[in-house]
């Protein structure tokens, strides 16, 4: 009887194991087992301390790699934006450029999945649908944000479009609070408000800065009014920033359970379908879609997809390794590259008001990133 009673107790203890924190041995057996293990192997609690230190060091290395990946991705995206600007000058519509990028990115993403021997669809089996819904949301949000940004590049200077688009960390902080539970306090709200002031400097509204001189570098799509182009381009860039911020936070929400190549495939596929449908519905008729006529145009069109692919892959991986707040800080390097490319390639020399607005926007996003970094570091201690 006593043996049966002990067996029933052992069975009940086994059935109570619900998660990794539940001991696999009863408390009295645990003490005996630990003592025996220490006596036989000479391993004490110092081993767990060393393991914790090694884990912390590994986590720091992963975060550093994430920052490097995101910095390199910024250069890739800036080059991609410069290619978009060059194609816009050659009278290619933004939707066609989006479609070309999508086809190239989808093809490279599928090759990447083949190379890594992973399923491009993502997790399969029971319980995978919630993750797949997040992947669809990530792809759709990223595709829409990318289309908005490409449009803004065609009607604004490269630097202005990039600066407005890179208010994304402001929206990223908001979405990270809603989706990931990250803090969004008074400091973040103040920085976000000041960031909006920086946008006003970039846009230079007529009521504050007087009539705007026509800028030949800003492509005319349906209107000769550069102020109107600037306004709708900025609106598109802001909407793109919101969509991009949502996509970044969804990547963080999915975490490391999905390979970065899968994110690229979903983004490319949904962007290809969306841009093709938009062109089919004649949502953009001026300029009309056309095939490239020269080797230069074919090369630049291909570079849009190639640089976007590597930038997107590195960005996805960087977001998975680095914290959302400090990680997005590295993307601000894209603004620096955009100014350099705009000046050297397209003769888009910014005035001091635009530079001041860019400094305000970048300064606010950097301050938010540093604030989150400090908070994150304190939590690690």
mmCIF file of C-alpha atoms in Angstrom:
data_model
loop_
_atom_site.group_PDB
_atom_site.id
_atom_site.type_symbol
_atom_site.label_atom_id
_atom_site.label_comp_id
_atom_site.label_asym_id
_atom_site.label_seq_id
_atom_site.Cartn_x
_atom_site.Cartn_y
_atom_site.Cartn_z
ATOM 1 C CA UNK A 1 0.000 0.000 0.000
ATOM 2 C CA UNK A 2 2.787 2.424 0.923
ATOM 3 C CA UNK A 3 4.513 1.694 -2.372
ATOM 4 C CA UNK A 4 1.300 2.367 -4.291
ATOM 5 C CA UNK A 5 0.777 5.614 -2.405
ATOM 6 C CA UNK A 6 4.319 6.757 -3.250
ATOM 7 C CA UNK A 7 3.762 5.857 -6.902
ATOM 8 C CA UNK A 8 0.549 7.914 -6.971
ATOM 9 C CA UNK A 9 2.404 10.880 -5.448
ATOM 10 C CA UNK A 10 5.153 10.555 -8.050
ATOM 11 C CA UNK A 11 2.545 10.441 -10.844
ATOM 12 C CA UNK A 12 0.778 13.529 -9.483
ATOM 13 C CA UNK A 13 4.072 15.406 -9.246
ATOM 14 C CA UNK A 14 4.835 14.502 -12.869
ATOM 15 C CA UNK A 15 1.417 15.676 -14.053
ATOM 16 C CA UNK A 16 1.929 19.055 -12.341
ATOM 17 C CA UNK A 17 4.889 19.828 -14.620
ATOM 18 C CA UNK A 18 3.406 22.713 -16.639
ATOM 19 C CA UNK A 19 6.358 24.796 -17.789
ATOM 20 C CA UNK A 20 10.147 25.070 -17.706
ATOM 21 C CA UNK A 21 10.137 26.633 -14.230
ATOM 22 C CA UNK A 22 8.426 23.638 -12.633
ATOM 23 C CA UNK A 23 10.967 21.307 -10.934
ATOM 24 C CA UNK A 24 11.185 17.877 -12.513
ATOM 25 C CA UNK A 25 11.997 16.381 -9.089
ATOM 26 C CA UNK A 26 10.218 16.743 -5.766
ATOM 27 C CA UNK A 27 11.923 19.166 -3.356
ATOM 28 C CA UNK A 28 13.425 16.469 -1.125
ATOM 29 C CA UNK A 29 14.760 14.508 -4.080
ATOM 30 C CA UNK A 30 16.121 17.713 -5.628
ATOM 31 C CA UNK A 31 18.382 18.454 -2.672
ATOM 32 C CA UNK A 32 19.782 14.919 -2.734
ATOM 33 C CA UNK A 33 20.308 15.034 -6.493
ATOM 34 C CA UNK A 34 22.096 18.404 -6.379
ATOM 35 C CA UNK A 35 24.367 17.258 -3.564
ATOM 36 C CA UNK A 36 25.201 14.053 -5.403
ATOM 37 C CA UNK A 37 25.915 15.916 -8.630
ATOM 38 C CA UNK A 38 28.208 18.403 -6.905
ATOM 39 C CA UNK A 39 30.045 15.604 -5.146
ATOM 40 C CA UNK A 40 30.567 13.645 -8.357
ATOM 41 C CA UNK A 41 31.440 16.460 -10.748
ATOM 42 C CA UNK A 42 32.712 19.255 -8.519
ATOM 43 C CA UNK A 43 30.256 21.651 -10.132
ATOM 44 C CA UNK A 44 28.775 24.227 -7.778
ATOM 45 C CA UNK A 45 26.581 27.274 -8.129
ATOM 46 C CA UNK A 46 29.523 29.056 -9.727
ATOM 47 C CA UNK A 47 28.740 27.177 -12.945
ATOM 48 C CA UNK A 48 25.316 28.771 -13.160
ATOM 49 C CA UNK A 49 26.930 32.172 -12.580
ATOM 50 C CA UNK A 50 29.348 31.525 -15.426
ATOM 51 C CA UNK A 51 26.486 30.388 -17.629
ATOM 52 C CA UNK A 52 24.587 33.593 -16.883
ATOM 53 C CA UNK A 53 27.650 35.702 -17.715
ATOM 54 C CA UNK A 54 28.185 33.802 -20.956
ATOM 55 C CA UNK A 55 24.531 34.245 -21.879
ATOM 56 C CA UNK A 56 24.736 37.995 -21.199
ATOM 57 C CA UNK A 57 27.891 38.256 -23.324
ATOM 58 C CA UNK A 58 26.238 36.323 -26.135
ATOM 59 C CA UNK A 59 23.206 38.615 -25.956
ATOM 60 C CA UNK A 60 25.426 41.697 -26.198
ATOM 61 C CA UNK A 61 27.229 40.215 -29.216
ATOM 62 C CA UNK A 62 23.902 39.520 -30.890
ATOM 63 C CA UNK A 63 22.753 43.092 -30.266
ATOM 64 C CA UNK A 64 26.003 44.472 -31.694
ATOM 65 C CA UNK A 65 25.602 42.326 -34.799
ATOM 66 C CA UNK A 66 22.049 43.590 -35.090
ATOM 67 C CA UNK A 67 23.232 47.211 -35.070
ATOM 68 C CA UNK A 68 25.867 46.474 -37.728
ATOM 69 C CA UNK A 69 23.307 44.730 -39.922
ATOM 70 C CA UNK A 70 20.964 47.705 -39.649
ATOM 71 C CA UNK A 71 23.726 50.217 -40.444
ATOM 72 C CA UNK A 72 24.676 48.333 -43.611
ATOM 73 C CA UNK A 73 21.001 48.019 -44.491
ATOM 74 C CA UNK A 74 20.738 51.826 -44.261
ATOM 75 C CA UNK A 75 23.366 52.168 -46.987
ATOM 76 C CA UNK A 76 21.523 49.620 -49.102
ATOM 77 C CA UNK A 77 18.197 51.405 -48.716
ATOM 78 C CA UNK A 78 19.766 54.800 -49.464
ATOM 79 C CA UNK A 79 21.247 53.404 -52.668
ATOM 80 C CA UNK A 80 17.870 51.909 -53.479
ATOM 81 C CA UNK A 81 16.226 55.335 -52.970
ATOM 82 C CA UNK A 82 18.791 56.970 -55.244
ATOM 83 C CA UNK A 83 17.932 54.432 -57.948
ATOM 84 C CA UNK A 84 14.235 55.245 -57.520
ATOM 85 C CA UNK A 85 15.016 58.942 -57.976
ATOM 86 C CA UNK A 86 17.041 58.225 -61.109
ATOM 87 C CA UNK A 87 14.189 56.195 -62.603
ATOM 88 C CA UNK A 88 11.679 58.924 -61.720
ATOM 89 C CA UNK A 89 13.825 61.441 -63.590
ATOM 90 C CA UNK A 90 13.620 59.060 -66.567
ATOM 91 C CA UNK A 91 9.795 59.259 -66.299
ATOM 92 C CA UNK A 92 9.058 55.865 -64.773
ATOM 93 C CA UNK A 93 5.951 55.855 -62.526
ATOM 94 C CA UNK A 94 6.485 54.954 -58.897
ATOM 95 C CA UNK A 95 4.117 51.954 -59.066
ATOM 96 C CA UNK A 96 6.152 50.397 -61.862
ATOM 97 C CA UNK A 97 9.317 50.879 -59.830
ATOM 98 C CA UNK A 98 7.602 49.223 -56.859
ATOM 99 C CA UNK A 99 6.557 46.310 -59.080
ATOM 100 C CA UNK A 100 10.097 45.872 -60.444
ATOM 101 C CA UNK A 101 11.543 45.888 -56.954
ATOM 102 C CA UNK A 102 8.930 43.378 -55.783
ATOM 103 C CA UNK A 103 9.612 40.885 -58.574
ATOM 104 C CA UNK A 104 13.352 41.051 -58.001
ATOM 105 C CA UNK A 105 13.011 40.836 -54.236
ATOM 106 C CA UNK A 106 10.582 37.908 -54.389
ATOM 107 C CA UNK A 107 12.891 35.964 -56.700
ATOM 108 C CA UNK A 108 15.950 36.585 -54.525
ATOM 109 C CA UNK A 109 13.940 35.753 -51.413
ATOM 110 C CA UNK A 110 12.894 32.390 -52.847
ATOM 111 C CA UNK A 111 16.514 31.660 -53.776
ATOM 112 C CA UNK A 112 17.514 32.560 -50.229
ATOM 113 C CA UNK A 113 14.935 30.147 -48.826
ATOM 114 C CA UNK A 114 16.266 27.444 -51.153
ATOM 115 C CA UNK A 115 19.829 28.153 -50.026
ATOM 116 C CA UNK A 116 18.938 27.961 -46.339
ATOM 117 C CA UNK A 117 16.562 25.029 -46.951
ATOM 118 C CA UNK A 118 13.609 26.676 -45.282
ATOM 119 C CA UNK A 119 9.942 26.794 -46.214
ATOM 120 C CA UNK A 120 9.184 30.208 -47.816
ATOM 121 C CA UNK A 121 5.610 29.985 -46.529
ATOM 122 C CA UNK A 122 6.817 29.968 -42.935
ATOM 123 C CA UNK A 123 5.692 27.694 -40.100
ATOM 124 C CA UNK A 124 3.367 24.858 -41.069
ATOM 125 C CA UNK A 125 1.168 22.534 -39.090
ATOM 126 C CA UNK A 126 -1.297 23.082 -36.308
ATOM 127 C CA UNK A 127 -0.914 26.347 -34.450
ATOM 128 C CA UNK A 128 0.983 28.095 -37.267
ATOM 129 C CA UNK A 129 -1.894 30.284 -38.503
ATOM 130 C CA UNK A 130 -1.431 33.061 -35.891
ATOM 131 C CA UNK A 131 2.205 33.475 -36.962
ATOM 132 C CA UNK A 132 1.236 33.403 -40.625
ATOM 133 C CA UNK A 133 -1.336 36.136 -40.065
ATOM 134 C CA UNK A 134 1.411 38.280 -38.556
ATOM 135 C CA UNK A 135 3.612 37.581 -41.588
ATOM 136 C CA UNK A 136 0.810 38.670 -43.914
ATOM 137 C CA UNK A 137 0.300 41.822 -41.857
ATOM 138 C CA UNK A 138 4.018 42.520 -41.901
ATOM 139 C CA UNK A 139 4.214 42.031 -45.675
ATOM 140 C CA UNK A 140 1.142 44.141 -46.416
ATOM 141 C CA UNK A 141 2.179 46.993 -44.119
ATOM 142 C CA UNK A 142 5.713 46.998 -45.468
ATOM 143 C CA UNK A 143 4.544 46.899 -49.083
ATOM 144 C CA UNK A 144 2.124 49.795 -48.618
ATOM 145 C CA UNK A 145 4.707 51.852 -46.758
ATOM 146 C CA UNK A 146 7.276 51.209 -49.470
ATOM 147 C CA UNK A 147 4.861 52.293 -52.219
ATOM 148 C CA UNK A 148 4.107 55.515 -50.350
ATOM 149 C CA UNK A 149 7.795 56.262 -49.888
ATOM 150 C CA UNK A 150 8.629 55.606 -53.551
ATOM 151 C CA UNK A 151 5.890 58.014 -54.564
ATOM 152 C CA UNK A 152 7.245 60.700 -52.220
ATOM 153 C CA UNK A 153 10.721 60.342 -53.752
ATOM 154 C CA UNK A 154 9.285 61.105 -57.207
ATOM 155 C CA UNK A 155 7.687 64.405 -56.121
ATOM 156 C CA UNK A 156 10.150 65.633 -53.465
ATOM 157 C CA UNK A 157 13.891 65.939 -53.166
ATOM 158 C CA UNK A 158 15.558 62.716 -52.093
ATOM 159 C CA UNK A 159 16.685 64.209 -48.780
ATOM 160 C CA UNK A 160 13.286 65.706 -47.871
ATOM 161 C CA UNK A 161 11.397 62.513 -48.699
ATOM 162 C CA UNK A 162 13.845 60.441 -46.671
ATOM 163 C CA UNK A 163 13.772 62.807 -43.690
ATOM 164 C CA UNK A 164 9.964 62.802 -43.493
ATOM 165 C CA UNK A 165 9.853 59.034 -43.971
ATOM 166 C CA UNK A 166 12.313 58.601 -41.134
ATOM 167 C CA UNK A 167 9.914 59.951 -38.608
ATOM 168 C CA UNK A 168 9.173 56.226 -38.472
ATOM 169 C CA UNK A 169 10.858 55.736 -35.065
ATOM 170 C CA UNK A 170 8.235 58.055 -33.561
ATOM 171 C CA UNK A 171 5.467 55.777 -34.794
ATOM 172 C CA UNK A 172 7.589 52.723 -34.041
ATOM 173 C CA UNK A 173 7.709 53.756 -30.387
ATOM 174 C CA UNK A 174 3.922 54.121 -30.337
ATOM 175 C CA UNK A 175 3.308 50.749 -31.981
ATOM 176 C CA UNK A 176 5.968 49.114 -29.790
ATOM 177 C CA UNK A 177 4.021 50.342 -26.779
ATOM 178 C CA UNK A 178 0.733 48.992 -28.128
ATOM 179 C CA UNK A 179 1.992 45.685 -29.550
ATOM 180 C CA UNK A 180 5.121 44.850 -27.552
ATOM 181 C CA UNK A 181 4.362 46.510 -24.224
ATOM 182 C CA UNK A 182 7.407 48.787 -24.396
ATOM 183 C CA UNK A 183 7.154 52.050 -22.415
ATOM 184 C CA UNK A 184 6.012 55.276 -24.093
ATOM 185 C CA UNK A 185 6.304 57.969 -21.463
ATOM 186 C CA UNK A 186 6.460 61.737 -21.223
ATOM 187 C CA UNK A 187 9.915 61.922 -22.772
ATOM 188 C CA UNK A 188 8.790 60.012 -25.867
ATOM 189 C CA UNK A 189 5.661 62.130 -26.222
ATOM 190 C CA UNK A 190 7.677 65.354 -25.989
ATOM 191 C CA UNK A 191 10.236 64.149 -28.533
ATOM 192 C CA UNK A 192 7.434 63.109 -30.882
ATOM 193 C CA UNK A 193 5.861 66.572 -30.698
ATOM 194 C CA UNK A 194 9.192 68.298 -31.414
ATOM 195 C CA UNK A 195 9.717 65.910 -34.320
ATOM 196 C CA UNK A 196 6.518 67.196 -35.902
ATOM 197 C CA UNK A 197 8.012 70.707 -35.700
ATOM 198 C CA UNK A 198 10.968 69.435 -37.699
ATOM 199 C CA UNK A 199 8.581 68.245 -40.398
ATOM 200 C CA UNK A 200 7.234 71.800 -40.661
ATOM 201 C CA UNK A 201 10.772 73.058 -41.337
ATOM 202 C CA UNK A 202 11.234 70.467 -44.059
ATOM 203 C CA UNK A 203 7.886 71.242 -45.709
ATOM 204 C CA UNK A 204 8.258 75.035 -45.369
ATOM 205 C CA UNK A 205 4.525 75.832 -45.592
ATOM 206 C CA UNK A 206 3.681 79.058 -47.412
ATOM 207 C CA UNK A 207 1.913 80.550 -44.381
ATOM 208 C CA UNK A 208 5.176 80.456 -42.417
ATOM 209 C CA UNK A 209 7.930 80.740 -45.026
ATOM 210 C CA UNK A 210 6.293 82.534 -47.953
ATOM 211 C CA UNK A 211 5.874 81.323 -51.559
ATOM 212 C CA UNK A 212 8.055 78.384 -52.491
ATOM 213 C CA UNK A 213 10.408 78.744 -55.419
ATOM 214 C CA UNK A 214 9.865 76.056 -58.059
ATOM 215 C CA UNK A 215 12.429 73.294 -57.685
ATOM 216 C CA UNK A 216 13.159 71.510 -60.988
ATOM 217 C CA UNK A 217 14.485 68.497 -59.077
ATOM 218 C CA UNK A 218 10.972 67.742 -57.835
ATOM 219 C CA UNK A 219 9.218 65.673 -60.483
ATOM 220 C CA UNK A 220 5.907 66.946 -61.803
ATOM 221 C CA UNK A 221 3.171 64.290 -61.729
ATOM 222 C CA UNK A 222 -0.127 65.885 -62.566
ATOM 223 C CA UNK A 223 0.625 69.376 -61.274
ATOM 224 C CA UNK A 224 3.137 72.116 -61.893
ATOM 225 C CA UNK A 225 2.772 73.445 -58.339
ATOM 226 C CA UNK A 226 5.882 72.362 -56.429
ATOM 227 C CA UNK A 227 4.267 73.346 -53.104
ATOM 228 C CA UNK A 228 1.380 70.985 -53.820
ATOM 229 C CA UNK A 229 3.819 68.234 -54.816
ATOM 230 C CA UNK A 230 5.749 68.838 -51.610
ATOM 231 C CA UNK A 231 2.591 68.575 -49.519
ATOM 232 C CA UNK A 232 1.266 65.365 -51.025
ATOM 233 C CA UNK A 233 4.740 63.874 -51.122
ATOM 234 C CA UNK A 234 5.142 64.581 -47.414
ATOM 235 C CA UNK A 235 1.710 63.100 -46.696
ATOM 236 C CA UNK A 236 2.688 59.943 -48.575
ATOM 237 C CA UNK A 237 6.007 59.760 -46.721
ATOM 238 C CA UNK A 238 4.260 60.126 -43.350
ATOM 239 C CA UNK A 239 1.753 57.387 -44.177
ATOM 240 C CA UNK A 240 4.645 55.249 -45.355
ATOM 241 C CA UNK A 241 6.463 55.905 -42.083
ATOM 242 C CA UNK A 242 3.441 54.712 -40.108
ATOM 243 C CA UNK A 243 3.091 51.578 -42.215
ATOM 244 C CA UNK A 244 6.802 50.857 -41.996
ATOM 245 C CA UNK A 245 6.791 51.300 -38.225
ATOM 246 C CA UNK A 246 3.947 48.810 -37.941
ATOM 247 C CA UNK A 247 5.868 46.345 -40.107
ATOM 248 C CA UNK A 248 9.008 46.669 -37.956
ATOM 249 C CA UNK A 249 7.093 46.006 -34.768
ATOM 250 C CA UNK A 250 5.387 42.980 -36.294
ATOM 251 C CA UNK A 251 8.843 41.590 -37.096
ATOM 252 C CA UNK A 252 9.722 42.058 -33.437
ATOM 253 C CA UNK A 253 6.454 40.428 -32.410
ATOM 254 C CA UNK A 254 7.161 37.367 -34.547
ATOM 255 C CA UNK A 255 10.680 37.181 -33.113
ATOM 256 C CA UNK A 256 13.221 34.548 -34.069
ATOM 257 C CA UNK A 257 10.661 31.850 -34.777
ATOM 258 C CA UNK A 258 10.604 32.856 -38.460
ATOM 259 C CA UNK A 259 13.681 33.159 -40.687
ATOM 260 C CA UNK A 260 14.353 36.612 -42.116
ATOM 261 C CA UNK A 261 14.118 35.224 -45.675
ATOM 262 C CA UNK A 262 10.483 34.336 -45.041
ATOM 263 C CA UNK A 263 9.780 37.990 -44.216
ATOM 264 C CA UNK A 264 11.421 39.005 -47.500
ATOM 265 C CA UNK A 265 9.269 36.548 -49.470
ATOM 266 C CA UNK A 266 6.024 37.760 -47.908
ATOM 267 C CA UNK A 267 6.994 41.388 -48.477
ATOM 268 C CA UNK A 268 7.966 40.798 -52.111
ATOM 269 C CA UNK A 269 4.899 38.720 -52.952
ATOM 270 C CA UNK A 270 2.341 41.071 -51.413
ATOM 271 C CA UNK A 271 4.088 44.124 -52.851
ATOM 272 C CA UNK A 272 4.107 42.558 -56.331
ATOM 273 C CA UNK A 273 0.396 41.714 -56.158
ATOM 274 C CA UNK A 274 -0.533 45.119 -54.753
ATOM 275 C CA UNK A 275 1.463 47.199 -57.248
ATOM 276 C CA UNK A 276 0.241 45.115 -60.206
ATOM 277 C CA UNK A 277 -3.366 45.534 -59.076
ATOM 278 C CA UNK A 278 -2.874 49.287 -58.616
ATOM 279 C CA UNK A 279 -1.412 49.662 -62.112
ATOM 280 C CA UNK A 280 -4.213 47.531 -63.531
ATOM 281 C CA UNK A 281 -6.766 49.773 -61.869
ATOM 282 C CA UNK A 282 -5.032 52.799 -63.433
ATOM 283 C CA UNK A 283 -4.447 54.441 -60.067
ATOM 284 C CA UNK A 284 -1.401 56.158 -61.562
ATOM 285 C CA UNK A 285 -1.601 57.185 -65.217
ATOM 286 C CA UNK A 286 1.065 59.892 -65.478
ATOM 287 C CA UNK A 287 3.717 59.047 -66.433
ATOM 288 C CA UNK A 288 2.515 55.885 -68.179
ATOM 289 C CA UNK A 289 4.234 52.565 -67.392
ATOM 290 C CA UNK A 290 6.809 51.484 -69.968
ATOM 291 C CA UNK A 291 9.653 49.047 -70.413
ATOM 292 C CA UNK A 292 13.234 50.308 -69.996
ATOM 293 C CA UNK A 293 14.747 51.410 -73.322
ATOM 294 C CA UNK A 294 18.459 51.404 -72.535
ATOM 295 C CA UNK A 295 20.956 49.232 -70.729
ATOM 296 C CA UNK A 296 21.300 51.992 -68.133
ATOM 297 C CA UNK A 297 17.572 51.905 -67.357
ATOM 298 C CA UNK A 298 17.550 48.100 -67.117
ATOM 299 C CA UNK A 299 20.585 48.193 -64.825
ATOM 300 C CA UNK A 300 19.107 50.816 -62.499
ATOM 301 C CA UNK A 301 15.778 48.970 -62.414
ATOM 302 C CA UNK A 302 17.603 45.802 -61.412
ATOM 303 C CA UNK A 303 19.628 47.644 -58.773
ATOM 304 C CA UNK A 304 16.415 48.829 -57.111
ATOM 305 C CA UNK A 305 15.433 45.243 -56.394
ATOM 306 C CA UNK A 306 18.929 44.041 -55.547
ATOM 307 C CA UNK A 307 19.805 46.732 -53.012
ATOM 308 C CA UNK A 308 16.317 46.547 -51.548
ATOM 309 C CA UNK A 309 16.673 42.785 -51.091
ATOM 310 C CA UNK A 310 19.948 42.961 -49.213
ATOM 311 C CA UNK A 311 18.789 45.983 -47.233
ATOM 312 C CA UNK A 312 15.542 44.253 -46.282
ATOM 313 C CA UNK A 313 17.250 40.983 -45.344
ATOM 314 C CA UNK A 314 19.790 42.754 -43.138
ATOM 315 C CA UNK A 315 17.081 44.936 -41.616
ATOM 316 C CA UNK A 316 14.893 41.963 -40.731
ATOM 317 C CA UNK A 317 17.821 40.150 -39.154
ATOM 318 C CA UNK A 318 18.967 43.271 -37.315
ATOM 319 C CA UNK A 319 15.510 43.863 -35.863
ATOM 320 C CA UNK A 320 15.439 40.306 -34.573
ATOM 321 C CA UNK A 321 18.800 40.705 -32.836
ATOM 322 C CA UNK A 322 18.600 44.291 -31.554
ATOM 323 C CA UNK A 323 16.021 45.885 -29.240
ATOM 324 C CA UNK A 324 13.304 47.783 -31.135
ATOM 325 C CA UNK A 325 14.151 51.229 -29.723
ATOM 326 C CA UNK A 326 17.966 51.314 -29.992
ATOM 327 C CA UNK A 327 17.873 49.237 -33.171
ATOM 328 C CA UNK A 328 15.841 51.764 -35.142
ATOM 329 C CA UNK A 329 18.468 54.369 -34.199
ATOM 330 C CA UNK A 330 20.875 52.888 -36.749
ATOM 331 C CA UNK A 331 18.406 53.434 -39.569
ATOM 332 C CA UNK A 332 18.929 57.206 -39.237
ATOM 333 C CA UNK A 333 22.176 56.753 -41.139
ATOM 334 C CA UNK A 334 19.931 56.525 -44.190
ATOM 335 C CA UNK A 335 19.239 60.266 -43.831
ATOM 336 C CA UNK A 336 22.952 61.061 -44.020
ATOM 337 C CA UNK A 337 23.370 58.910 -47.122
ATOM 338 C CA UNK A 338 20.276 60.510 -48.710
ATOM 339 C CA UNK A 339 21.727 64.018 -48.295
ATOM 340 C CA UNK A 340 25.041 62.887 -49.768
ATOM 341 C CA UNK A 341 23.428 61.153 -52.742
ATOM 342 C CA UNK A 342 21.028 64.053 -53.341
ATOM 343 C CA UNK A 343 23.871 66.575 -53.458
ATOM 344 C CA UNK A 344 26.384 64.514 -55.449
ATOM 345 C CA UNK A 345 24.078 62.677 -57.878
ATOM 346 C CA UNK A 346 21.054 64.934 -58.404
ATOM 347 C CA UNK A 347 22.352 68.423 -57.561
ATOM 348 C CA UNK A 348 19.712 68.742 -54.819
ATOM 349 C CA UNK A 349 21.451 71.181 -52.503
ATOM 350 C CA UNK A 350 19.269 71.661 -49.398
ATOM 351 C CA UNK A 351 18.740 75.064 -47.810
ATOM 352 C CA UNK A 352 19.446 75.733 -44.147
ATOM 353 C CA UNK A 353 15.785 75.439 -43.192
ATOM 354 C CA UNK A 354 15.609 71.898 -44.570
ATOM 355 C CA UNK A 355 18.876 71.012 -42.871
ATOM 356 C CA UNK A 356 17.538 72.430 -39.605
ATOM 357 C CA UNK A 357 14.369 70.372 -39.941
ATOM 358 C CA UNK A 358 16.409 67.256 -40.634
ATOM 359 C CA UNK A 359 18.549 67.894 -37.554
ATOM 360 C CA UNK A 360 15.431 68.325 -35.409
ATOM 361 C CA UNK A 361 13.856 65.103 -36.709
ATOM 362 C CA UNK A 362 17.016 63.026 -36.463
ATOM 363 C CA UNK A 363 17.843 64.544 -33.078
ATOM 364 C CA UNK A 364 14.430 63.607 -31.698
ATOM 365 C CA UNK A 365 14.572 60.058 -33.018
ATOM 366 C CA UNK A 366 18.125 59.670 -31.702
ATOM 367 C CA UNK A 367 17.041 60.993 -28.304
ATOM 368 C CA UNK A 368 14.158 58.531 -28.221
ATOM 369 C CA UNK A 369 16.504 55.721 -29.181
ATOM 370 C CA UNK A 370 19.024 56.636 -26.499
ATOM 371 C CA UNK A 371 16.274 56.952 -23.910
ATOM 372 C CA UNK A 372 15.029 53.473 -24.759
ATOM 373 C CA UNK A 373 18.596 52.175 -24.760
ATOM 374 C CA UNK A 374 19.217 53.477 -21.251
ATOM 375 C CA UNK A 375 15.929 52.020 -20.038
ATOM 376 C CA UNK A 376 16.752 48.699 -21.676
ATOM 377 C CA UNK A 377 20.229 48.632 -20.104
ATOM 378 C CA UNK A 378 18.810 49.293 -16.650
ATOM 379 C CA UNK A 379 16.394 46.412 -17.047
ATOM 380 C CA UNK A 380 19.302 44.111 -17.917
ATOM 381 C CA UNK A 381 21.108 44.950 -14.657
#
